[in-house]
PDB file of C-alpha atoms and ligand atoms in Angstrom:
ATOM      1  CA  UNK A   1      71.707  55.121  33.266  1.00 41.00           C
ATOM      2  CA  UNK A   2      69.487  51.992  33.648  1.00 45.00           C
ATOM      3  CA  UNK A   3      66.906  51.359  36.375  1.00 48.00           C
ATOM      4  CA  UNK A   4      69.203  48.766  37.669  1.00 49.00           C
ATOM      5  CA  UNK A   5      71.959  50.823  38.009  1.00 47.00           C
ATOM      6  CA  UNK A   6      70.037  53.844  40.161  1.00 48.00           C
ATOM      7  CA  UNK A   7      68.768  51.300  42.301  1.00 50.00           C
ATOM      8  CA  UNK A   8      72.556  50.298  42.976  1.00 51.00           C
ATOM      9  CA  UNK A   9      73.717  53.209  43.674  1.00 46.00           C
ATOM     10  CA  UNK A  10      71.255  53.605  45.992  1.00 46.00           C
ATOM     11  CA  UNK A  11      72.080  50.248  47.708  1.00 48.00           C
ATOM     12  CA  UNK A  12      75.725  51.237  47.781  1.00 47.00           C
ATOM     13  CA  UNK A  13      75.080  54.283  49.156  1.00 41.00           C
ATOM     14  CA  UNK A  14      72.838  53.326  52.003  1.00 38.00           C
ATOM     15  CA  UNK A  15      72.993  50.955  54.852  1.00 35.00           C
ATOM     16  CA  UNK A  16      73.295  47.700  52.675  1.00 39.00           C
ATOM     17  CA  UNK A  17      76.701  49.476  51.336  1.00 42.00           C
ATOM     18  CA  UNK A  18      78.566  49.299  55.140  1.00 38.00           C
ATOM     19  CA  UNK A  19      77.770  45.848  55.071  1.00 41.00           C
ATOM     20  CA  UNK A  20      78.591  44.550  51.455  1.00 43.00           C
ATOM     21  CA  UNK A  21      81.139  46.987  49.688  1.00 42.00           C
ATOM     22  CA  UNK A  22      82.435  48.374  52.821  1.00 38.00           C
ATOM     23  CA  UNK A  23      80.656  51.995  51.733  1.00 36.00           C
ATOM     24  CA  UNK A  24      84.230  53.120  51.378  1.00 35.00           C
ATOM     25  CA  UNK A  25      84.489  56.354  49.573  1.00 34.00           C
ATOM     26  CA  UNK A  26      88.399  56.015  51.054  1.00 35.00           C
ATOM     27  CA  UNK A  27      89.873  54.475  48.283  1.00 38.00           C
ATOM     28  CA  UNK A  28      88.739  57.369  46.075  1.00 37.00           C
ATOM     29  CA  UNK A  29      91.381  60.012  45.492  1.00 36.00           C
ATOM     30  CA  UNK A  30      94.320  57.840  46.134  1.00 37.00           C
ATOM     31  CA  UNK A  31      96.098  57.831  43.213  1.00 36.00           C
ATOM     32  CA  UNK A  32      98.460  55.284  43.596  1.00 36.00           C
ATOM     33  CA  UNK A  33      95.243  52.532  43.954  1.00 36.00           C
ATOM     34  CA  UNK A  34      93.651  53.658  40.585  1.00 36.00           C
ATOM     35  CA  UNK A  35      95.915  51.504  38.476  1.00 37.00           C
ATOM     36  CA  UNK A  36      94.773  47.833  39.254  1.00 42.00           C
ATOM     37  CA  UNK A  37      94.701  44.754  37.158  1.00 46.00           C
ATOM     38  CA  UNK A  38      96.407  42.843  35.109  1.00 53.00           C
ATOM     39  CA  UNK A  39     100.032  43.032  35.341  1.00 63.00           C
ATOM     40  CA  UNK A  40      99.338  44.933  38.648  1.00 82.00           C
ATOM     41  CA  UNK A  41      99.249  44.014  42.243  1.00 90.00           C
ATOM     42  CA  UNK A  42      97.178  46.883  43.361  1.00 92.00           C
ATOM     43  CA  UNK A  43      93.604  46.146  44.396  1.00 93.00           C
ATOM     44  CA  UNK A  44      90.492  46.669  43.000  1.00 93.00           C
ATOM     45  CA  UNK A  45      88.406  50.054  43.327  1.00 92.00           C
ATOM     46  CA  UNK A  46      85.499  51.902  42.827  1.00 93.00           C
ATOM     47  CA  UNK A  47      87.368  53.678  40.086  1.00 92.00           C
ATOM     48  CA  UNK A  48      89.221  50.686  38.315  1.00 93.00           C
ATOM     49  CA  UNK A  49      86.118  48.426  38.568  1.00 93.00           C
ATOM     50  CA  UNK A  50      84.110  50.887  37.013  1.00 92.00           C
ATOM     51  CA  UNK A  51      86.647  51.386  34.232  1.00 93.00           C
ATOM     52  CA  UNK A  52      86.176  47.521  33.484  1.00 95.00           C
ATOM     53  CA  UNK A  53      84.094  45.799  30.611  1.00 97.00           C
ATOM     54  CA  UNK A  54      82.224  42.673  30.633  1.00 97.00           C
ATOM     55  CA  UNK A  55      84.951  41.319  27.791  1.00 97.00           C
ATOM     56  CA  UNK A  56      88.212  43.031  29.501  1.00 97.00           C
ATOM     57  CA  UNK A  57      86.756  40.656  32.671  1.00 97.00           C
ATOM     58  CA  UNK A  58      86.845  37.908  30.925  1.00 97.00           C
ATOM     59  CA  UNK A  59      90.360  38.125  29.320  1.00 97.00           C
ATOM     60  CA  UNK A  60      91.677  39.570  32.932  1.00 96.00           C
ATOM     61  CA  UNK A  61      90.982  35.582  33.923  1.00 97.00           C
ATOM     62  CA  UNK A  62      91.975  34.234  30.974  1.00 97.00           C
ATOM     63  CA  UNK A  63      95.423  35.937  30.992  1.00 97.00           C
ATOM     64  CA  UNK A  64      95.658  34.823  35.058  1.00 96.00           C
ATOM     65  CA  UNK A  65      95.230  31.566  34.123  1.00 97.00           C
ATOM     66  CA  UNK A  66      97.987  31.626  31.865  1.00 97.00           C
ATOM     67  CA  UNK A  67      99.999  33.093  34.059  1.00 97.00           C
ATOM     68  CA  UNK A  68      99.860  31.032  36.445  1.00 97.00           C
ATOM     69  CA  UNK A  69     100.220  27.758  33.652  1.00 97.00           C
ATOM     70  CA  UNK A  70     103.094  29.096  32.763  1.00 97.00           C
ATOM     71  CA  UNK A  71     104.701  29.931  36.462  1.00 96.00           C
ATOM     72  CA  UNK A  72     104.544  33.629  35.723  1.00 95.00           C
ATOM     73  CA  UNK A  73     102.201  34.445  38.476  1.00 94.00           C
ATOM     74  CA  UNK A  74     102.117  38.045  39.927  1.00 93.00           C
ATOM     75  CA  UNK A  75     103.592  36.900  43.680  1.00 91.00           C
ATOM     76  CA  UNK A  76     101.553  40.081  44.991  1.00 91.00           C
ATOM     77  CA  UNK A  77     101.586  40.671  48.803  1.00 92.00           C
ATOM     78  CA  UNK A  78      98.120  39.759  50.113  1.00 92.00           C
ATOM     79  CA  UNK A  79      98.823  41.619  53.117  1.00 94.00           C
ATOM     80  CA  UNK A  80      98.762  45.255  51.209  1.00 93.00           C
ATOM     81  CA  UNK A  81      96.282  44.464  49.403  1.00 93.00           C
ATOM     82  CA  UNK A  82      94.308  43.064  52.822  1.00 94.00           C
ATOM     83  CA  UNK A  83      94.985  46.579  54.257  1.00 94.00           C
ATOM     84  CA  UNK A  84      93.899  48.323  50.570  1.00 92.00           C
ATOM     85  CA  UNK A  85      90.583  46.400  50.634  1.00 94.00           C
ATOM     86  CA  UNK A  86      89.498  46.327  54.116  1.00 94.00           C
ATOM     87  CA  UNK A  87      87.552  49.079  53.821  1.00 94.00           C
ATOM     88  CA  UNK A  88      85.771  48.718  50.742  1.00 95.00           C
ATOM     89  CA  UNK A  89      85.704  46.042  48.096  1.00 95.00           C
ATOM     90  CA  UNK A  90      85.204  46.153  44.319  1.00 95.00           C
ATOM     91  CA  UNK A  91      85.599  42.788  42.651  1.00 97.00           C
ATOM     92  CA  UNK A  92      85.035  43.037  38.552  1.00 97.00           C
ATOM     93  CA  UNK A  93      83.902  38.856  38.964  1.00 98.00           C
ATOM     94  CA  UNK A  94      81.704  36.167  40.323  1.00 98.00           C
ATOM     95  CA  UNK A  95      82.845  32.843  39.601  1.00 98.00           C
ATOM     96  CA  UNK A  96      81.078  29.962  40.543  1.00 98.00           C
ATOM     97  CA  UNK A  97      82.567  26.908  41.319  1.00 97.00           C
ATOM     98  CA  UNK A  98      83.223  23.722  42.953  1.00 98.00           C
ATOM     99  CA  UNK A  99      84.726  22.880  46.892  1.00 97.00           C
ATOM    100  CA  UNK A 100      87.301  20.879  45.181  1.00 97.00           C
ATOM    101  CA  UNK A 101      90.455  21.492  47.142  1.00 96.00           C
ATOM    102  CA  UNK A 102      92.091  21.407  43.839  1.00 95.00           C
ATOM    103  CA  UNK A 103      91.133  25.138  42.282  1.00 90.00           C
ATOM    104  CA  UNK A 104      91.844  27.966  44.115  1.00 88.00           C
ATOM    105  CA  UNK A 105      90.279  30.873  42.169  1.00 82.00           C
ATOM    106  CA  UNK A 106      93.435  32.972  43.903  1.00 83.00           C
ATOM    107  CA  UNK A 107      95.965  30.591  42.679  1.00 92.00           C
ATOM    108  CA  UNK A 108      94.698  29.038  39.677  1.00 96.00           C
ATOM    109  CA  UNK A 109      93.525  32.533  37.993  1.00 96.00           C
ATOM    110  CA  UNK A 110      96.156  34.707  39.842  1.00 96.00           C
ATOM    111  CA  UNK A 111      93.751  36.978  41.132  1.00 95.00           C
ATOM    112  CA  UNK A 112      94.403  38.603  44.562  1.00 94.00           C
ATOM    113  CA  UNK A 113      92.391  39.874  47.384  1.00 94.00           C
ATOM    114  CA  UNK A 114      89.158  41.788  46.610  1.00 95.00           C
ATOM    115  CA  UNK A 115      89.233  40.790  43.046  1.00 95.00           C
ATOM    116  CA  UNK A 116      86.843  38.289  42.568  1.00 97.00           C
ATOM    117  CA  UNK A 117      83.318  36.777  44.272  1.00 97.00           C
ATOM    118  CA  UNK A 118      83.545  33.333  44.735  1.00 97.00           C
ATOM    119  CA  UNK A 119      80.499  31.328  45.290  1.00 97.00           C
ATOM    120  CA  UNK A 120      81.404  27.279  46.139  1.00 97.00           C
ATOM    121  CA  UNK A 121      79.240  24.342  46.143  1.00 98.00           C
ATOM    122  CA  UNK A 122      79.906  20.580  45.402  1.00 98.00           C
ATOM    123  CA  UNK A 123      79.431  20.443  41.289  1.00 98.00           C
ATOM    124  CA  UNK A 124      79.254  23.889  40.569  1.00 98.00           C
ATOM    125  CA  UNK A 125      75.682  24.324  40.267  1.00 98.00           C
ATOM    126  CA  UNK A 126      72.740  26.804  41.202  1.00 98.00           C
ATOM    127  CA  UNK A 127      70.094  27.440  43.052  1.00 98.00           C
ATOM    128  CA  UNK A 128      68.174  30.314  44.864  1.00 97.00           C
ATOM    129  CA  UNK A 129      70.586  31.048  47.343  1.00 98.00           C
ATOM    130  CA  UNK A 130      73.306  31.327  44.743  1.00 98.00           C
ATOM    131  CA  UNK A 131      71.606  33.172  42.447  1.00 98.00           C
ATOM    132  CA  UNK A 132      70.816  35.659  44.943  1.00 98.00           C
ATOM    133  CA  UNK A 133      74.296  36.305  45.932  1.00 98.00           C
ATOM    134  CA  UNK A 134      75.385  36.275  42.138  1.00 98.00           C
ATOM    135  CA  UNK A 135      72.738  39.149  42.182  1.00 98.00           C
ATOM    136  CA  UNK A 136      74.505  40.792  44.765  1.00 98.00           C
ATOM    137  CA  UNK A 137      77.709  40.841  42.991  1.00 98.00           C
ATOM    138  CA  UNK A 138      77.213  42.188  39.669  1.00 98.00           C
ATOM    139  CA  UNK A 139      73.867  44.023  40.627  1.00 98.00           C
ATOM    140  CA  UNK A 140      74.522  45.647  43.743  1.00 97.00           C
ATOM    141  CA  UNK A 141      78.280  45.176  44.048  1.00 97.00           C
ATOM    142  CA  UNK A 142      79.313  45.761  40.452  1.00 97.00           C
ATOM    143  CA  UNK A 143      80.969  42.380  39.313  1.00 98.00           C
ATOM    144  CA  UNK A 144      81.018  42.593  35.296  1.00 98.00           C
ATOM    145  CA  UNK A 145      81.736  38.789  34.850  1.00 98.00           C
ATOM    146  CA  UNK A 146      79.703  35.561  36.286  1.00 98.00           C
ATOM    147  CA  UNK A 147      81.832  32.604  35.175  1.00 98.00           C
ATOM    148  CA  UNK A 148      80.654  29.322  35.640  1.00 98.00           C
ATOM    149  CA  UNK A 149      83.893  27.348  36.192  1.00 97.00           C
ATOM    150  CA  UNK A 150      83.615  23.569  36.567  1.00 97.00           C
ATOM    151  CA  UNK A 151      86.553  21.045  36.861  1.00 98.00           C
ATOM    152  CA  UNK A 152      87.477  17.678  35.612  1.00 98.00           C
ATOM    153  CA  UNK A 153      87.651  14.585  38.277  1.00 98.00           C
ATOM    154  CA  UNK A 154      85.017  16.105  40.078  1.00 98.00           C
ATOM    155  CA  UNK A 155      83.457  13.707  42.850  1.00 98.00           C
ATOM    156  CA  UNK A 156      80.215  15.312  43.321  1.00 98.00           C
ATOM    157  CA  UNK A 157      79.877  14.772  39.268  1.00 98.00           C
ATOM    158  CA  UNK A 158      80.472  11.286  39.902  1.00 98.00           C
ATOM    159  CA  UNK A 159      78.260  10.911  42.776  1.00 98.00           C
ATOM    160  CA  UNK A 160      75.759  12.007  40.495  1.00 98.00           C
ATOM    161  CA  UNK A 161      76.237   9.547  38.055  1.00 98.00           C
ATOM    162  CA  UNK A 162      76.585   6.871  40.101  1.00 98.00           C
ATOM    163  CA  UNK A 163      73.646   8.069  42.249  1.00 97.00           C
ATOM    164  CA  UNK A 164      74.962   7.824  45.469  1.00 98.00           C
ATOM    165  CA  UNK A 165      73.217   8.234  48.439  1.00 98.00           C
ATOM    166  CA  UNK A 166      74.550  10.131  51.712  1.00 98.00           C
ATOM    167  CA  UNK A 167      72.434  12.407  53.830  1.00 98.00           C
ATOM    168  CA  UNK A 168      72.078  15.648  52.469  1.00 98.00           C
ATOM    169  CA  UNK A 169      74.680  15.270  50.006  1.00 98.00           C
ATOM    170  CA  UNK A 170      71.333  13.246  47.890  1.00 98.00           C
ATOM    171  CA  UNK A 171      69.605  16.064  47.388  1.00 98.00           C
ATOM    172  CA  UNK A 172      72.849  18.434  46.653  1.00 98.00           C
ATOM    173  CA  UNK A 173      73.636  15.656  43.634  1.00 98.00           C
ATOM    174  CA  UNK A 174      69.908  15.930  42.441  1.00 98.00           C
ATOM    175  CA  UNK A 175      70.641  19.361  41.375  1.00 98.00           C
ATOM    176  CA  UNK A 176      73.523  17.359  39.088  1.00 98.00           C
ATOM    177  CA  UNK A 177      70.905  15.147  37.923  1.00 98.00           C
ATOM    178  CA  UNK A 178      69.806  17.139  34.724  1.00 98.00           C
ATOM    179  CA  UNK A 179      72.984  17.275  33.660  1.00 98.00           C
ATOM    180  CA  UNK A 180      73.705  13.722  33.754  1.00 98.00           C
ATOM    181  CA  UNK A 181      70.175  12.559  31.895  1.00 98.00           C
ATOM    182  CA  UNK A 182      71.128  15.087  29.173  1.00 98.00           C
ATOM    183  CA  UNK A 183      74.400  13.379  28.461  1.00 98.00           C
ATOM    184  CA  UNK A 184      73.021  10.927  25.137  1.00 98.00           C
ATOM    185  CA  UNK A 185      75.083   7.851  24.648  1.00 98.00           C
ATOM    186  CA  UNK A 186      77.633   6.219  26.149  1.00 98.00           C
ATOM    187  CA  UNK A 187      75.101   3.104  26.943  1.00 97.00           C
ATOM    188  CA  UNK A 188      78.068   0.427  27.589  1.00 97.00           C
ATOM    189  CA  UNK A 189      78.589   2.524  30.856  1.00 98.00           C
ATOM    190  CA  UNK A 190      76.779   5.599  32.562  1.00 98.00           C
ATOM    191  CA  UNK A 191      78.763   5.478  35.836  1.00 98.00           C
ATOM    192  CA  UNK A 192      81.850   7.273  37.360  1.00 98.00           C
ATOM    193  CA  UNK A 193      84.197   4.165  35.619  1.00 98.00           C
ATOM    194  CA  UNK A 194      83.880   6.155  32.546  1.00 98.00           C
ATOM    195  CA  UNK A 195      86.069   9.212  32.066  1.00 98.00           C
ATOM    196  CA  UNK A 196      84.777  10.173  28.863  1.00 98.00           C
ATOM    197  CA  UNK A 197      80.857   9.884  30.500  1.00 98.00           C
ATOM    198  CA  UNK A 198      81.869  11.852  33.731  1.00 98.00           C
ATOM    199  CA  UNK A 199      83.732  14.609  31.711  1.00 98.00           C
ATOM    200  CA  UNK A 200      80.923  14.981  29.158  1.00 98.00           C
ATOM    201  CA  UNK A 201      78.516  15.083  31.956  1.00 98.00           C
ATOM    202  CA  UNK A 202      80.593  17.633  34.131  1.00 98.00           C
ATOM    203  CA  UNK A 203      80.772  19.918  30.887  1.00 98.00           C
ATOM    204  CA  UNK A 204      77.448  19.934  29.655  1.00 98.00           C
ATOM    205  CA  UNK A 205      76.812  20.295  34.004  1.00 98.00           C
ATOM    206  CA  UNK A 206      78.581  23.951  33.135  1.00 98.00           C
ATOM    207  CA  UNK A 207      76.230  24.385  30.067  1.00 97.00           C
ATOM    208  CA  UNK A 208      72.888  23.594  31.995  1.00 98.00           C
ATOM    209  CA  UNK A 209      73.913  25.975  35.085  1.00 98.00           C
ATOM    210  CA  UNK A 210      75.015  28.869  32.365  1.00 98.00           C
ATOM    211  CA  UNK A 211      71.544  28.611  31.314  1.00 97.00           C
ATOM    212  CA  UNK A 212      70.275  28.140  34.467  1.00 98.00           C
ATOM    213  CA  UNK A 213      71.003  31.630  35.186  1.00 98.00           C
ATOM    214  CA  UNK A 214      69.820  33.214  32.680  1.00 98.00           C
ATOM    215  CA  UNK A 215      66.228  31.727  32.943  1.00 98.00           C
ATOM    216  CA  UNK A 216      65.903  31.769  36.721  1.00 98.00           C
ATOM    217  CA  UNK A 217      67.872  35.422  37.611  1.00 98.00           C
ATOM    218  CA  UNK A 218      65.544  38.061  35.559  1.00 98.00           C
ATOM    219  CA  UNK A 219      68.166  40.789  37.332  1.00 98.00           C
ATOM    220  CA  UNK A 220      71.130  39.341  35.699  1.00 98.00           C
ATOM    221  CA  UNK A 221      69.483  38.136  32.728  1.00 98.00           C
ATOM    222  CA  UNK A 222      68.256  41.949  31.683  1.00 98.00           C
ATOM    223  CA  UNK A 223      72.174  42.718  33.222  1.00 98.00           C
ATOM    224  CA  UNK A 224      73.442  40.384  30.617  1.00 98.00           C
ATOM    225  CA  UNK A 225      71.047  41.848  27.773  1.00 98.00           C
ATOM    226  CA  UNK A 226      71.968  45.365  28.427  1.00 98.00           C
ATOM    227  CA  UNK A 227      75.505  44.531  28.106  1.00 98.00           C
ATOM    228  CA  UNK A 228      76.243  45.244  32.061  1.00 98.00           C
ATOM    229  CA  UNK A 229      78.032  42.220  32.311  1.00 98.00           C
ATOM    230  CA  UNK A 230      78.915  38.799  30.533  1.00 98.00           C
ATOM    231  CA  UNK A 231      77.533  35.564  32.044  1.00 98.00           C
ATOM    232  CA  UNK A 232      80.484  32.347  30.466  1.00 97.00           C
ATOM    233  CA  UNK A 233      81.381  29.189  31.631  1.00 98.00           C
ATOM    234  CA  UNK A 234      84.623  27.183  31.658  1.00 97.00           C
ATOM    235  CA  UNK A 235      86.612  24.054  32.646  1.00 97.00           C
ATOM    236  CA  UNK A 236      89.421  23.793  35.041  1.00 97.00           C
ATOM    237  CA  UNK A 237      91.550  20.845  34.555  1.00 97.00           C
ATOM    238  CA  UNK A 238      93.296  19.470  37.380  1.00 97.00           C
ATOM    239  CA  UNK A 239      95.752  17.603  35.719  1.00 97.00           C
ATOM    240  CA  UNK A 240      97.129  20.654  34.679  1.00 97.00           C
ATOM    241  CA  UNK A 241      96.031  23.558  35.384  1.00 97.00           C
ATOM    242  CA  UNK A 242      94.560  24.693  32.489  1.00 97.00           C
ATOM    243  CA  UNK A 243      91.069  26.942  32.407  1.00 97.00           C
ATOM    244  CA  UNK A 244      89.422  26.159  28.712  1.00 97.00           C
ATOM    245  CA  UNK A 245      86.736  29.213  28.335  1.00 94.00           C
ATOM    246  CA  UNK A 246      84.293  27.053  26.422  1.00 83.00           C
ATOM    247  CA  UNK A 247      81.049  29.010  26.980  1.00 71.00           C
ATOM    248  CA  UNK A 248      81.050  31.390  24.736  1.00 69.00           C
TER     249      UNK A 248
HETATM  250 ZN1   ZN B 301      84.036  19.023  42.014  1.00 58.57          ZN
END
């Protein structure tokens, strides 16, 4: 047992736990909660989120995704699993993504309640404050997955490359910026007219963040190394509905 992994159980099992998992030690010994994911509508728990891999994460999404693509979704009853998860909570991801009103990681990955950490800001970037909670998730929390999920048509990707100006949403498109001046090419036209420009920009805007992570977050970089979890990105496409897992 890793360093890291002490020093979350020791979180968990002290005052921070009450706050962020709930503390619950109520959803252990109920049988009929132990059987989550996939296929299944039960939630999330200490025992089934242990039980989960980095990779098994991963595919968990991919096969909500296609489920919901191809109108198969679960149609669970958020209320039970409300009333399973109100006292504790053991999501096996973190996704971060856009606002866009557009992706709905509970919709568009047919995940329910207590399954996933979901960490939103215009163009799907990060920064301290996001890292930090990303830490919380997988390091004190347990999360096995960070997935960086971006989406096509996205505005704040467009602001960026158009440069627009507008209170505090400047400096929230500055953190866009890299992304967009590491986009070569496309010299006839760098703005939000061109689709090809803005989707090229968008994905390598997933790229940059994925790496992001791993060279500002030394907690979930060493997570990452030790095999604790998987750190990926993706692309939602709102034309569709589609999730392509590009990174890795
Ligand atoms: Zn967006």
């Amino acid at each position: 047992m890793t360093s890291l992994m002490t020093r979350r159980r020791r979180f968990l099992t002290g005052a921070g736990a009450a706050l962020f998992a709930g503390g619950c030690g109520c959803a252990i010994g109920l049988p009929f909660k132990l059987a989550h994911a996939g296929e299944s509508c039960a939630a999330q728990t200490a025992e089934s989120q242990a039980a989960m891999t980095p990779a098994k994460a991963l595919q968990d999404l991919k096969d909500g995704n296609a489920r919901f693509v191809d109108g198969k979704m679960r149609n669970c009853n958020y209320m039970d699993q409300v009333k399973s998860t109100g006292t504790g909570q053991f999501p096996f991801a973190a996704i971060v993504g856009c606002i866009d009103s557009r992706e709905s990681t509970t919709t568009t990955f047919d995940q329910g309640i207590g399954d996933v950490f979901r960490a939103r800001v215009a163009g799907n970037f990060v920064n301290d404050d996001i890292l930090g909670s990303l830490e919380f998730a997988c390091a004190a929390a347990g999360a096995k997955l960070v997935l960086v999920c971006g989406h096509t048509e996205c505005g704040a990707i467009k602001g960026a490359c158009d440069d627009v100006v507008l209170g505090n949403l400047t400096q929230t498109l500055a953190n866009i910026k890299p992304a967009v001046a590491a986009v070569p090419g496309f010299d006839d036209d760098r703005t939000s007219g061109n689709a090809a420009f803005v989707q090229a920009v968008a994905d390598k805007n997933v790229e940059l963040t994925v790496a992001r992570i791993r060279e500002r977050s030394r907690v979930l970089r060493d997570m990452e190394k030790s095999g604790d979890i998987m750190i990926a990105g993706a692309m939602y496409d709102v034309h569709n509905g589609r999730v392509a897992f590009a990174w890795p």
